[in-house]
Amino acid sequence: MIRILGIDPGSRRTGFGIVDSVGSKTQYVASGVIRLPTGELPARLKVIFENISELIGEYQPVEVAIEDVFFARDPRAALKLGQARGAAIVAGVTAGLPVAEYSAKTVKQAVVGNGGAKKDQVQQMIMRLLKLPAPPQEDAADALAVAICHAHSMTHQLAIKGVSGYARGRLK
Amino acid sequence: MIRILGIDPGSRRTGFGIVDSVGSKTQYVASGVIRLPTGELPARLKVIFENISELIGEYQPVEVAIEDVFFARDPRAALKLGQARGAAIVAGVTAGLPVAEYSAKTVKQAVVGNGGAKKDQVQQMIMRLLKLPAPPQEDAADALAVAICHAHSMTHQLAIKGVSGYARGRLK
């Protein structure tokens, strides 16, 4: 079993989603949204770092996957998003976990089968894939999607390498 | 005495500069450049976080000041810079330190007396102000400049409030 923490970072809300990858199956563990307080940037980044560090402590994932955003909005928005992303990635690496990055297009392709899928299509597909009673909140759904994308990618790599399993960052 | 850590974050090099603010004087303590390895982003951000955390442990500053960048370059560059900045800020706040932000213009105005000063003017002025034998490297000079800017700002605030001193984030 590989437990994966997926993160969809944002300067207002950061989604998280945790799944277990067992053979070719992916099982839901937890998901949610870290809502950032208004106010000064350092305090906001601290909330991201601390919440993700707590999630790692509580759920003990062995891998982290994060969406690698690229969009043509203004540099100021990109800077804000980068800061949130930096805080989230640092929480993963300081916990000693490998952090993988996937483009939004790759994530949508892996989950919906269409790199240009809309937000609600991702939510609906996540609900079906993980057998949830309702579609998860948008940011949580994106975080679960990147975790599933990573699960697929890893399962594929393990199959190619012919290894039997995986323990805390090492093939065995 | 207020010991201040100034940071000039960048996606390739992150400058740092430490000064002691004693009354109206500012004394040089240390400065340098954290050069980031090439390779994957998470490992690069870890280097920023760990190096700044180590500097805080070693020099025990009570305040952190960081340049608040804004430029009209492309969003991809802004995202990269944001990530580096996020990692640096998180290192400060997780150490329990207040982190202040100053625009590049404010920093140059405070140090050179001209918000549009060139890089080498900042380096020359830092050398003179801190009585250094040679101008510091560019990123280190910018980091020392933001630390000095914060020192001036704090001294000014203390004078207004009529307080006698300052200890680890609290006026006394």
PDB file of C-alpha atoms in Angstrom, chain A residues 52-157:
ATOM      1  CA  ILE A  52       0.141  20.202   6.001  1.00  0.00           C
ATOM      2  CA  SER A  53       2.780  19.198   8.567  1.00  0.00           C
ATOM      3  CA  GLU A  54      -0.056  18.121  10.896  1.00  0.00           C
ATOM      4  CA  LEU A  55      -1.759  16.124   8.141  1.00  0.00           C
ATOM      5  CA  ILE A  56       1.532  14.347   7.420  1.00  0.00           C
ATOM      6  CA  GLY A  57       1.961  13.586  11.124  1.00  0.00           C
ATOM      7  CA  GLU A  58      -1.586  12.281  11.474  1.00  0.00           C
ATOM      8  CA  TYR A  59      -1.971  10.249   8.278  1.00  0.00           C
ATOM      9  CA  GLN A  60       1.662   9.297   7.619  1.00  0.00           C
ATOM     10  CA  PRO A  61       1.652   9.447   3.812  1.00  0.00           C
ATOM     11  CA  VAL A  62       4.849   8.177   2.125  1.00  0.00           C
ATOM     12  CA  GLU A  63       4.556  10.352  -0.982  1.00  0.00           C
ATOM     13  CA  VAL A  64       3.342  13.866  -1.728  1.00  0.00           C
ATOM     14  CA  ALA A  65       1.949  14.995  -5.097  1.00  0.00           C
ATOM     15  CA  ILE A  66       1.269  18.619  -5.955  1.00  0.00           C
ATOM     16  CA  GLU A  67      -0.239  20.362  -8.937  1.00  0.00           C
ATOM     17  CA  ASP A  68       2.303  22.227 -11.030  1.00  0.00           C
ATOM     18  CA  VAL A  69       0.323  25.269 -12.005  1.00  0.00           C
ATOM     19  CA  PHE A  70       0.893  27.333 -15.032  1.00  0.00           C
ATOM     20  CA  PHE A  71      -1.498  29.945 -16.212  1.00  0.00           C
ATOM     21  CA  ALA A  72      -1.283  33.197 -18.074  1.00  0.00           C
ATOM     22  CA  ARG A  73      -2.647  35.425 -15.333  1.00  0.00           C
ATOM     23  CA  ASP A  74      -0.760  38.405 -13.985  1.00  0.00           C
ATOM     24  CA  PRO A  75       2.649  38.028 -12.312  1.00  0.00           C
ATOM     25  CA  ARG A  76       1.265  39.235  -8.968  1.00  0.00           C
ATOM     26  CA  ALA A  77      -1.214  36.333  -8.830  1.00  0.00           C
ATOM     27  CA  ALA A  78       1.553  33.932  -9.877  1.00  0.00           C
ATOM     28  CA  LEU A  79       3.799  35.263  -7.101  1.00  0.00           C
ATOM     29  CA  LYS A  80       1.052  34.709  -4.484  1.00  0.00           C
ATOM     30  CA  LEU A  81       0.367  31.231  -5.733  1.00  0.00           C
ATOM     31  CA  GLY A  82       4.102  30.482  -5.763  1.00  0.00           C
ATOM     32  CA  GLN A  83       4.407  31.497  -2.124  1.00  0.00           C
ATOM     33  CA  ALA A  84       1.554  29.181  -1.088  1.00  0.00           C
ATOM     34  CA  ARG A  85       3.049  26.422  -3.194  1.00  0.00           C
ATOM     35  CA  GLY A  86       6.497  26.969  -1.653  1.00  0.00           C
ATOM     36  CA  ALA A  87       5.073  26.678   1.879  1.00  0.00           C
ATOM     37  CA  ALA A  88       3.247  23.444   0.977  1.00  0.00           C
ATOM     38  CA  ILE A  89       6.278  21.855  -0.721  1.00  0.00           C
ATOM     39  CA  VAL A  90       8.540  22.754   2.207  1.00  0.00           C
ATOM     40  CA  ALA A  91       6.097  21.009   4.569  1.00  0.00           C
ATOM     41  CA  GLY A  92       6.511  17.838   2.481  1.00  0.00           C
ATOM     42  CA  VAL A  93      10.277  17.894   2.073  1.00  0.00           C
ATOM     43  CA  THR A  94      11.009  18.815   5.690  1.00  0.00           C
ATOM     44  CA  ALA A  95       8.968  15.734   6.687  1.00  0.00           C
ATOM     45  CA  GLY A  96      11.400  13.748   4.533  1.00  0.00           C
ATOM     46  CA  LEU A  97       8.851  12.867   1.856  1.00  0.00           C
ATOM     47  CA  PRO A  98       9.398  12.808  -1.906  1.00  0.00           C
ATOM     48  CA  VAL A  99       7.292  15.492  -3.609  1.00  0.00           C
ATOM     49  CA  ALA A 100       6.154  14.872  -7.188  1.00  0.00           C
ATOM     50  CA  GLU A 101       4.721  17.553  -9.471  1.00  0.00           C
ATOM     51  CA  TYR A 102       2.075  17.082 -12.153  1.00  0.00           C
ATOM     52  CA  SER A 103       0.630  19.655 -14.516  1.00  0.00           C
ATOM     53  CA  ALA A 104      -3.111  20.323 -14.264  1.00  0.00           C
ATOM     54  CA  LYS A 105      -3.449  18.919 -17.770  1.00  0.00           C
ATOM     55  CA  THR A 106      -1.727  15.644 -16.825  1.00  0.00           C
ATOM     56  CA  VAL A 107      -3.919  15.341 -13.724  1.00  0.00           C
ATOM     57  CA  LYS A 108      -7.145  15.876 -15.678  1.00  0.00           C
ATOM     58  CA  GLN A 109      -6.005  13.490 -18.379  1.00  0.00           C
ATOM     59  CA  ALA A 110      -5.278  10.805 -15.753  1.00  0.00           C
ATOM     60  CA  VAL A 111      -8.535  11.247 -13.845  1.00  0.00           C
ATOM     61  CA  VAL A 112     -11.135  12.330 -16.402  1.00  0.00           C
ATOM     62  CA  GLY A 113      -9.400  11.182 -19.590  1.00  0.00           C
ATOM     63  CA  ASN A 114      -9.459  14.730 -20.926  1.00  0.00           C
ATOM     64  CA  GLY A 115      -6.705  17.267 -20.237  1.00  0.00           C
ATOM     65  CA  GLY A 116      -9.142  20.123 -20.697  1.00  0.00           C
ATOM     66  CA  ALA A 117     -11.819  18.834 -18.276  1.00  0.00           C
ATOM     67  CA  LYS A 118     -13.837  21.363 -16.293  1.00  0.00           C
ATOM     68  CA  LYS A 119     -13.766  21.650 -12.479  1.00  0.00           C
ATOM     69  CA  ASP A 120     -17.179  19.968 -12.038  1.00  0.00           C
ATOM     70  CA  GLN A 121     -16.183  17.080 -14.296  1.00  0.00           C
ATOM     71  CA  VAL A 122     -13.187  16.468 -12.016  1.00  0.00           C
ATOM     72  CA  GLN A 123     -15.455  16.615  -8.939  1.00  0.00           C
ATOM     73  CA  GLN A 124     -17.938  14.130 -10.447  1.00  0.00           C
ATOM     74  CA  MET A 125     -15.209  11.727 -11.542  1.00  0.00           C
ATOM     75  CA  ILE A 126     -13.481  11.850  -8.144  1.00  0.00           C
ATOM     76  CA  MET A 127     -16.822  11.026  -6.482  1.00  0.00           C
ATOM     77  CA  ARG A 128     -17.245   7.994  -8.740  1.00  0.00           C
ATOM     78  CA  LEU A 129     -13.641   6.759  -8.600  1.00  0.00           C
ATOM     79  CA  LEU A 130     -13.449   6.968  -4.804  1.00  0.00           C
ATOM     80  CA  LYS A 131     -17.075   5.887  -4.199  1.00  0.00           C
ATOM     81  CA  LEU A 132     -17.902   9.052  -2.256  1.00  0.00           C
ATOM     82  CA  PRO A 133     -21.519   9.856  -1.315  1.00  0.00           C
ATOM     83  CA  ALA A 134     -21.223  13.377  -2.823  1.00  0.00           C
ATOM     84  CA  PRO A 135     -18.742  15.329  -4.951  1.00  0.00           C
ATOM     85  CA  PRO A 136     -15.948  16.812  -2.824  1.00  0.00           C
ATOM     86  CA  GLN A 137     -15.389  20.558  -2.615  1.00  0.00           C
ATOM     87  CA  GLU A 138     -13.558  21.906  -5.665  1.00  0.00           C
ATOM     88  CA  ASP A 139     -10.069  22.326  -4.128  1.00  0.00           C
ATOM     89  CA  ALA A 140     -10.326  19.033  -2.243  1.00  0.00           C
ATOM     90  CA  ALA A 141     -11.356  17.308  -5.498  1.00  0.00           C
ATOM     91  CA  ASP A 142      -8.315  18.768  -7.296  1.00  0.00           C
ATOM     92  CA  ALA A 143      -6.059  17.566  -4.475  1.00  0.00           C
ATOM     93  CA  LEU A 144      -7.559  14.059  -4.589  1.00  0.00           C
ATOM     94  CA  ALA A 145      -7.131  14.144  -8.375  1.00  0.00           C
ATOM     95  CA  VAL A 146      -3.393  14.876  -8.186  1.00  0.00           C
ATOM     96  CA  ALA A 147      -3.018  12.116  -5.555  1.00  0.00           C
ATOM     97  CA  ILE A 148      -4.802   9.639  -7.869  1.00  0.00           C
ATOM     98  CA  CYS A 149      -2.683  10.793 -10.808  1.00  0.00           C
ATOM     99  CA  HIS A 150       0.437  10.061  -8.766  1.00  0.00           C
ATOM    100  CA  ALA A 151      -0.966   6.671  -7.691  1.00  0.00           C
ATOM    101  CA  HIS A 152      -1.494   5.713 -11.348  1.00  0.00           C
ATOM    102  CA  SER A 153       1.960   6.943 -12.272  1.00  0.00           C
ATOM    103  CA  MET A 154       3.606   4.975  -9.460  1.00  0.00           C
ATOM    104  CA  THR A 155       1.626   1.776 -10.147  1.00  0.00           C
ATOM    105  CA  HIS A 156       2.742   2.043 -13.741  1.00  0.00           C
ATOM    106  CA  GLN A 157       6.377   2.505 -12.722  1.00  0.00           C
TER     107      GLN A 157
END
